[in-house]
Backbone as ProteinMPNN parsed JSONL, in Angstrom:
{"seq_chain_A": "MSYDTTTISAIMEKANSNIICLPSIQRQFVWGASQIEMLFDSIYQGYPIGTFLIWNVKKEDVNAYKFYYLLRDYHEKDKTFNEAAPSPSLAKEIEAALDGQQRMTALFIALQGSYSTKKPGGHVNNPAAYIKRHLYL", "coords_chain_A": {"N_chain_A": [[29.391, 3.423, -45.784], [28.478, 1.688, -48.755], [26.75, 0.41, -51.242], [26.453, -2.184, -53.462], [25.87, -3.954, -56.54], [25.727, -7.18, -57.361], [26.617, -10.315, -59.308], [25.621, -13.664, -59.384], [27.422, -15.459, -60.186], [29.703, -14.003, -60.095], [29.929, -13.928, -56.871], [30.342, -16.629, -56.631], [32.838, -17.219, -57.904], [34.466, -15.516, -56.173], [34.069, -17.279, -53.732], [35.138, -19.729, -54.418], [37.558, -18.746, -54.816], [38.711, -18.331, -52.348], [38.016, -15.563, -51.403], [35.608, -14.733, -50.09], [34.786, -15.303, -47.018], [33.78, -16.797, -43.894], [33.205, -15.213, -41.03], [33.984, -16.032, -37.526], [32.067, -15.759, -35.847], [29.791, -16.692, -37.25], [27.22, -19.025, -37.517], [26.784, -22.73, -38.012], [25.874, -24.227, -41.399], [22.424, -24.791, -41.925], [20.451, -25.319, -43.553], [18.162, -27.0, -45.216], [17.677, -29.661, -47.907], [15.263, -28.784, -49.139], [14.876, -26.136, -48.64], [16.821, -25.264, -50.261], [15.931, -25.793, -52.802], [13.633, -23.763, -52.651], [15.1, -21.48, -52.773], [16.469, -21.231, -55.303], [14.074, -21.717, -57.045], [13.078, -19.33, -56.472], [14.835, -17.397, -57.548], [14.851, -18.34, -60.15], [12.1, -17.78, -60.845], [12.935, -15.075, -60.851], [12.442, -13.225, -58.432], [13.21, -11.402, -55.938], [16.204, -12.0, -53.808], [16.982, -10.987, -51.434], [19.7, -9.393, -49.426], [23.046, -9.213, -49.049], [25.125, -8.869, -46.356], [28.269, -7.954, -46.147], [31.336, -7.523, -44.994], [34.111, -6.21, -45.52], [37.103, -6.903, -44.831], [40.246, -5.545, -43.773], [43.616, -5.886, -45.461], [45.246, -5.834, -43.259], [43.867, -6.378, -40.946], [43.392, -9.151, -41.11], [44.429, -11.299, -39.917], [43.951, -10.642, -37.005], [41.277, -12.052, -36.764], [39.344, -14.985, -36.929], [38.64, -16.866, -39.416], [36.114, -18.62, -41.71], [36.026, -21.216, -44.237], [33.544, -21.274, -47.428], [31.082, -23.415, -46.956], [31.542, -26.364, -49.179], [31.071, -28.977, -49.979], [28.179, -30.567, -48.661], [27.197, -32.877, -46.032], [24.726, -34.844, -44.78], [25.073, -36.759, -42.274], [27.26, -36.132, -40.989], [26.98, -33.782, -40.311], [28.465, -31.465, -41.725], [31.027, -29.401, -40.933], [32.465, -26.038, -41.522], [35.33, -25.628, -43.042], [38.587, -24.273, -41.495], [39.854, -21.308, -42.07], [43.209, -20.858, -42.729], [45.116, -18.398, -41.2], [47.76, -17.291, -42.08], [47.475, -17.932, -44.958], [45.52, -16.139, -45.532], [46.433, -13.431, -46.397], [45.7, -11.23, -47.725], [43.344, -8.848, -48.604], [39.945, -9.698, -47.296], [36.38, -10.554, -47.871], [33.96, -10.876, -45.714], [31.227, -12.752, -44.625], [28.68, -11.482, -43.361], [25.775, -11.242, -42.881], [23.456, -13.131, -44.689], [24.458, -15.705, -44.765], [23.72, -18.427, -44.925], [22.129, -18.344, -47.505], [24.028, -17.699, -49.4], [25.8, -19.93, -48.969], [24.208, -22.184, -49.694], [23.899, -21.685, -52.263], [26.496, -22.083, -53.146], [27.052, -24.703, -52.515], [25.112, -25.674, -54.318], [25.783, -25.379, -56.931], [28.615, -25.555, -57.047], [29.122, -27.669, -55.382], [28.273, -30.244, -53.457], [25.318, -32.224, -52.419], [24.537, -34.27, -49.327], [22.544, -36.767, -48.322], [20.358, -38.93, -46.203], [19.147, -41.978, -47.622], [15.376, -42.408, -47.494], [14.616, -45.136, -44.877], [17.271, -46.222, -44.679], [19.854, -47.01, -43.081], [21.619, -45.156, -40.617], [24.185, -45.818, -40.088], [25.173, -46.641, -42.193], [27.111, -46.1, -44.904], [26.439, -46.594, -47.807], [23.734, -45.697, -47.317], [23.4, -43.118, -47.734], [22.474, -40.754, -50.122], [24.592, -38.729, -52.682], [23.803, -35.721, -53.994], [24.199, -33.471, -56.937], [23.431, -30.626, -58.515], [22.373, -30.259, -61.803], [22.169, -27.882, -64.369]], "CA_chain_A": [[28.825, 2.514, -46.271], [28.277, 1.527, -49.761], [25.843, -0.87, -51.314], [27.058, -2.707, -54.478], [24.951, -4.962, -57.193], [26.704, -8.083, -58.398], [25.989, -11.495, -59.779], [25.691, -14.912, -58.455], [28.581, -15.929, -60.556], [30.516, -13.041, -59.039], [30.15, -14.626, -55.446], [30.973, -18.199, -56.56], [34.187, -16.851, -58.017], [35.011, -14.827, -55.013], [33.918, -18.289, -52.84], [36.26, -20.629, -55.208], [38.965, -17.893, -54.83], [38.593, -17.894, -50.659], [37.69, -14.333, -50.962], [34.505, -14.707, -49.406], [34.797, -16.225, -46.196], [32.785, -16.483, -42.795], [33.641, -15.137, -39.474], [33.758, -17.271, -36.595], [30.769, -15.705, -35.006], [28.341, -17.288, -38.061], [26.576, -20.254, -36.943], [27.401, -23.546, -39.556], [25.225, -24.258, -42.398], [21.479, -25.555, -40.862], [19.53, -25.495, -44.627], [17.792, -28.51, -45.765], [17.322, -29.638, -49.148], [13.949, -27.85, -49.805], [15.332, -24.659, -48.48], [17.861, -24.8, -51.256], [15.081, -25.752, -53.675], [12.989, -22.862, -52.783], [15.744, -20.273, -53.221], [16.913, -21.881, -56.697], [12.782, -21.448, -57.452], [12.903, -17.77, -56.224], [15.778, -17.178, -58.657], [14.111, -19.026, -61.345], [10.845, -16.739, -61.239], [12.999, -13.739, -60.999], [12.052, -13.0, -57.312], [14.757, -11.014, -55.096], [16.525, -13.184, -52.72], [17.436, -10.761, -50.498], [20.764, -8.816, -49.72], [24.215, -9.977, -48.475], [25.985, -7.798, -45.804], [29.584, -7.858, -46.614], [32.604, -6.976, -44.066], [35.494, -5.783, -46.028], [38.392, -6.956, -43.899], [41.378, -5.077, -44.505], [44.77, -6.873, -45.234], [46.371, -5.382, -41.821], [43.205, -6.656, -39.775], [42.751, -10.213, -41.601], [45.006, -12.231, -38.992], [43.146, -10.468, -35.831], [40.297, -12.696, -36.583], [39.115, -16.303, -37.182], [37.643, -17.084, -40.546], [36.008, -20.182, -42.252], [35.638, -21.007, -45.982], [32.364, -21.399, -47.181], [31.0, -25.095, -47.268], [31.125, -26.687, -50.626], [30.193, -30.408, -49.8], [27.428, -30.963, -47.391], [26.786, -34.357, -45.628], [23.683, -35.033, -43.287], [25.492, -37.709, -41.257], [28.491, -35.533, -40.37], [26.49, -32.182, -40.121], [29.482, -31.0, -42.127], [31.538, -28.137, -40.667], [33.187, -25.514, -42.497], [37.208, -25.789, -42.862], [39.172, -23.484, -40.91], [40.762, -20.645, -43.002], [44.753, -20.824, -41.757], [45.506, -17.061, -41.089], [48.824, -17.153, -43.354], [46.947, -18.174, -46.455], [44.733, -14.703, -45.542], [47.187, -12.712, -46.378], [45.106, -10.449, -48.562], [41.82, -8.383, -48.386], [38.991, -10.815, -47.647], [35.21, -10.391, -47.487], [33.217, -11.65, -44.542], [29.809, -12.531, -45.099], [28.17, -11.112, -42.161], [24.377, -11.452, -43.173], [23.338, -13.947, -45.734], [25.439, -17.096, -45.075], [23.065, -19.556, -45.24], [21.867, -18.274, -48.71], [25.492, -17.952, -50.305], [26.476, -21.412, -48.806], [23.215, -22.695, -50.177], [24.342, -21.322, -53.755], [27.905, -22.648, -53.53], [26.474, -25.99, -52.379], [24.631, -26.314, -55.343], [26.276, -24.548, -57.976], [29.9, -25.824, -56.976], [29.737, -28.932, -54.665], [27.301, -31.614, -53.385], [24.566, -32.351, -50.902], [24.525, -35.58, -49.363], [21.447, -36.898, -47.652], [19.85, -40.535, -46.222], [17.669, -42.248, -48.033], [14.228, -43.179, -46.541], [14.796, -46.444, -44.576], [18.72, -46.563, -44.676], [20.537, -46.968, -41.644], [22.305, -43.956, -40.269], [25.537, -45.955, -40.092], [25.709, -47.362, -43.564], [27.571, -45.225, -46.148], [25.529, -46.715, -48.922], [22.452, -45.043, -47.102], [23.602, -41.612, -48.235], [22.908, -40.086, -51.672], [25.403, -37.696, -52.93], [23.52, -35.183, -54.955], [24.671, -32.536, -57.667], [22.517, -29.807, -59.547], [22.745, -30.061, -63.036], [21.439, -26.931, -65.089]], "C_chain_A": [[28.324, 2.449, -47.747], [27.392, 0.305, -50.271], [26.104, -0.947, -53.226], [26.182, -3.537, -55.066], [25.921, -6.098, -57.501], [25.964, -9.473, -58.789], [26.277, -12.779, -58.93], [27.08, -15.609, -59.114], [29.767, -15.178, -60.156], [30.876, -13.851, -57.915], [30.447, -15.977, -55.667], [32.218, -17.93, -57.175], [34.764, -16.539, -56.886], [35.073, -16.304, -53.886], [34.775, -19.326, -53.119], [37.47, -20.049, -54.978], [39.418, -17.59, -53.155], [38.765, -16.435, -50.532], [36.954, -14.214, -50.226], [34.762, -15.874, -48.414], [33.989, -15.888, -45.127], [33.584, -16.208, -41.83], [33.427, -15.853, -38.902], [32.462, -17.001, -35.578], [29.573, -16.392, -35.964], [28.116, -18.818, -37.342], [26.648, -21.482, -38.292], [26.029, -23.666, -40.247], [23.719, -25.33, -41.849], [20.495, -25.59, -42.157], [19.171, -26.975, -45.032], [17.476, -28.397, -47.181], [16.158, -29.034, -49.942], [13.96, -26.401, -49.515], [16.027, -24.178, -49.732], [17.043, -24.71, -52.547], [14.142, -24.236, -54.002], [14.041, -21.683, -53.233], [16.04, -20.668, -54.664], [15.076, -21.083, -57.554], [12.569, -19.807, -57.389], [13.661, -17.012, -57.424], [15.239, -17.3, -60.215], [13.123, -17.866, -61.978], [11.285, -15.411, -61.241], [12.449, -12.671, -59.374], [13.263, -12.539, -56.701], [14.859, -12.157, -53.899], [17.261, -12.715, -51.406], [18.899, -9.947, -50.688], [21.701, -9.983, -48.868], [24.968, -8.994, -47.335], [27.084, -8.438, -45.548], [30.757, -7.303, -45.763], [33.826, -6.901, -44.92], [36.836, -5.696, -44.954], [39.402, -6.357, -44.707], [42.648, -5.779, -44.312], [45.634, -6.881, -44.012], [45.482, -6.14, -40.447], [42.908, -8.253, -40.157], [43.234, -11.27, -40.511], [44.574, -11.931, -37.542], [42.227, -11.328, -35.748], [40.273, -14.27, -36.81], [38.275, -16.219, -38.349], [37.576, -18.443, -40.889], [35.876, -20.333, -43.987], [34.289, -21.314, -46.142], [32.427, -23.018, -47.498], [30.645, -25.562, -48.633], [30.352, -27.981, -50.666], [29.682, -30.842, -48.637], [26.752, -32.276, -47.211], [26.076, -34.589, -44.357], [24.215, -35.623, -42.353], [26.4, -36.742, -40.412], [28.079, -33.811, -40.043], [28.091, -31.33, -40.435], [29.944, -29.646, -41.574], [32.396, -27.491, -41.461], [34.582, -25.57, -42.231], [37.538, -24.212, -42.397], [40.043, -22.862, -41.962], [41.95, -20.068, -42.249], [44.849, -19.302, -42.002], [46.726, -16.549, -42.216], [48.318, -17.14, -44.806], [45.812, -16.8, -46.565], [45.513, -13.715, -45.484], [47.031, -11.569, -47.437], [43.717, -10.308, -47.975], [41.04, -9.764, -48.498], [37.555, -9.879, -47.314], [34.558, -11.324, -46.987], [32.181, -11.714, -44.865], [29.227, -12.391, -43.586], [26.302, -11.394, -41.825], [24.228, -12.369, -44.634], [24.23, -15.326, -46.099], [24.629, -18.246, -45.585], [22.353, -19.573, -46.738], [23.263, -18.458, -49.777], [26.192, -19.22, -50.01], [25.47, -22.344, -49.481], [23.355, -22.834, -51.83], [25.474, -22.079, -54.026], [27.671, -23.955, -53.524], [25.862, -26.39, -53.691], [24.923, -25.918, -56.472], [27.828, -25.11, -58.108], [30.241, -27.088, -56.348], [28.903, -30.003, -54.623], [26.871, -31.3, -52.14], [24.036, -33.674, -50.567], [23.2, -36.024, -48.207], [21.153, -38.509, -47.621], [18.646, -40.683, -47.148], [16.61, -42.995, -47.257], [14.632, -44.614, -46.044], [16.224, -46.84, -44.552], [18.988, -46.123, -43.511], [21.682, -45.941, -41.887], [24.02, -44.533, -40.25], [26.207, -46.661, -41.349], [26.162, -46.192, -44.644], [26.755, -45.148, -47.246], [24.075, -45.944, -48.539], [22.585, -43.653, -47.774], [23.762, -41.327, -49.754], [23.455, -38.993, -51.879], [24.53, -36.855, -54.119], [24.241, -33.901, -55.598], [23.638, -31.888, -58.529], [23.379, -29.657, -60.909], [21.867, -28.95, -63.674], [21.132, -27.021, -66.529]], "O_chain_A": [[27.581, 3.404, -47.97], [27.4, -0.741, -49.622], [25.965, -0.022, -54.027], [25.471, -4.085, -54.224], [27.016, -5.753, -57.947], [24.767, -9.623, -58.546], [27.047, -12.839, -57.972], [27.747, -16.32, -58.363], [30.805, -15.785, -59.892], [31.957, -14.437, -57.884], [30.888, -16.546, -54.668], [32.955, -18.827, -56.765], [35.653, -17.299, -56.499], [36.103, -16.417, -53.221], [35.242, -19.927, -52.151], [38.468, -20.767, -54.925], [40.286, -16.786, -52.818], [39.544, -15.993, -49.687], [37.333, -13.485, -49.309], [34.917, -17.052, -48.736], [33.416, -14.8, -45.184], [34.63, -16.839, -41.675], [32.633, -16.686, -39.339], [31.991, -17.794, -34.764], [28.478, -16.615, -35.447], [28.957, -19.482, -36.736], [26.566, -21.091, -39.457], [25.057, -23.199, -39.654], [23.917, -26.473, -41.438], [19.406, -26.001, -41.757], [19.969, -27.909, -45.106], [17.086, -27.348, -47.692], [16.146, -28.846, -51.158], [13.2, -25.587, -50.04], [15.919, -23.046, -50.203], [17.27, -23.804, -53.35], [13.967, -23.714, -55.103], [13.654, -20.953, -54.145], [15.393, -19.83, -55.291], [15.028, -20.176, -58.385], [11.933, -19.187, -58.241], [13.12, -16.155, -58.123], [15.27, -16.486, -61.137], [13.206, -17.262, -63.047], [10.49, -14.513, -61.52], [12.147, -11.481, -59.465], [14.309, -13.165, -56.871], [14.025, -12.861, -53.33], [17.868, -13.405, -50.586], [19.334, -9.79, -51.829], [21.397, -11.042, -48.319], [25.53, -8.106, -47.975], [27.068, -9.424, -44.812], [31.046, -6.202, -46.231], [34.56, -7.884, -44.819], [37.366, -4.703, -44.457], [39.532, -6.493, -45.923], [42.899, -6.269, -43.211], [46.521, -7.698, -43.764], [45.973, -6.426, -39.355], [42.057, -8.727, -39.405], [42.408, -12.131, -40.206], [44.765, -12.851, -36.746], [42.055, -11.662, -34.575], [41.389, -14.786, -36.867], [37.245, -15.547, -38.312], [38.418, -19.304, -40.635], [35.623, -19.397, -44.745], [33.687, -21.643, -45.119], [33.321, -23.682, -48.023], [29.6, -25.218, -49.186], [29.262, -28.12, -51.22], [30.329, -31.364, -47.729], [25.927, -32.742, -47.997], [26.546, -34.565, -43.22], [23.933, -35.107, -41.272], [26.215, -36.631, -39.2], [28.818, -32.915, -39.635], [28.719, -30.725, -39.567], [29.173, -28.709, -41.783], [33.148, -28.174, -42.157], [34.942, -25.551, -41.054], [36.947, -23.208, -42.794], [40.818, -23.522, -42.654], [41.904, -19.154, -41.425], [44.622, -18.968, -43.165], [46.593, -15.618, -43.01], [48.759, -16.386, -45.673], [45.327, -16.519, -47.662], [45.393, -12.98, -44.504], [48.007, -11.03, -47.958], [43.083, -11.073, -47.249], [41.238, -10.663, -49.315], [37.555, -8.813, -46.699], [34.444, -12.44, -47.494], [31.802, -10.748, -45.527], [29.413, -13.283, -42.758], [25.785, -11.672, -40.743], [24.99, -12.143, -45.574], [24.56, -15.819, -47.178], [24.927, -18.894, -46.588], [22.012, -20.663, -47.197], [23.366, -19.244, -50.72], [27.118, -19.583, -50.735], [25.965, -23.402, -49.87], [23.019, -23.809, -52.503], [25.52, -22.733, -55.068], [28.049, -24.553, -54.532], [26.153, -27.503, -54.128], [24.027, -26.199, -57.269], [28.301, -25.126, -59.244], [31.318, -27.645, -56.563], [28.746, -30.707, -55.621], [27.35, -30.652, -51.21], [23.218, -34.231, -51.299], [23.124, -35.329, -47.195], [21.478, -39.281, -48.522], [17.661, -39.984, -47.386], [16.832, -43.968, -46.535], [15.03, -45.34, -46.955], [16.354, -48.049, -44.364], [18.538, -45.122, -42.954], [22.422, -45.826, -42.864], [24.954, -43.743, -40.384], [27.351, -47.094, -41.484], [25.298, -45.448, -45.108], [26.338, -44.088, -47.713], [23.336, -45.619, -49.468], [21.603, -43.227, -48.381], [24.75, -41.542, -50.457], [22.927, -38.039, -51.308], [24.582, -37.368, -55.237], [24.903, -33.232, -54.805], [22.976, -32.615, -59.268], [24.501, -29.192, -61.11], [20.666, -29.132, -63.475], [20.48, -26.133, -67.078]]}, "name": "protein", "num_of_chains": 1, "seq": "MSYDTTTISAIMEKANSNIICLPSIQRQFVWGASQIEMLFDSIYQGYPIGTFLIWNVKKEDVNAYKFYYLLRDYHEKDKTFNEAAPSPSLAKEIEAALDGQQRMTALFIALQGSYSTKKPGGHVNNPAAYIKRHLYL"}
């Protein structure tokens, strides 16, 4: 077992390249906007945000398991699910996030994707009632 230090930028690069995936045992993304905001507040203030437990899956073992890509665009109405990572495209070693998936996904949504929530008073079945938010730094 080894411990490595990495940057958020490196994690985002691996998520964009589909190197970091989620094993099928992970629950779906459940964090709300306020939890994402608190995560970024902690980062901005220099507080530790915890560790990630990563399983380095060897190339020969990749097709023995089911994996999902990290969620990039969250939509509150759909309770968006992660896209399944088809096994043939995983013909390389991957890193499966075993712990820290909520934090990692929150970072990916905020830095690379979007977070859509319903406006107060908006009707749940009205697509215009949902606001698509992006983080700008």
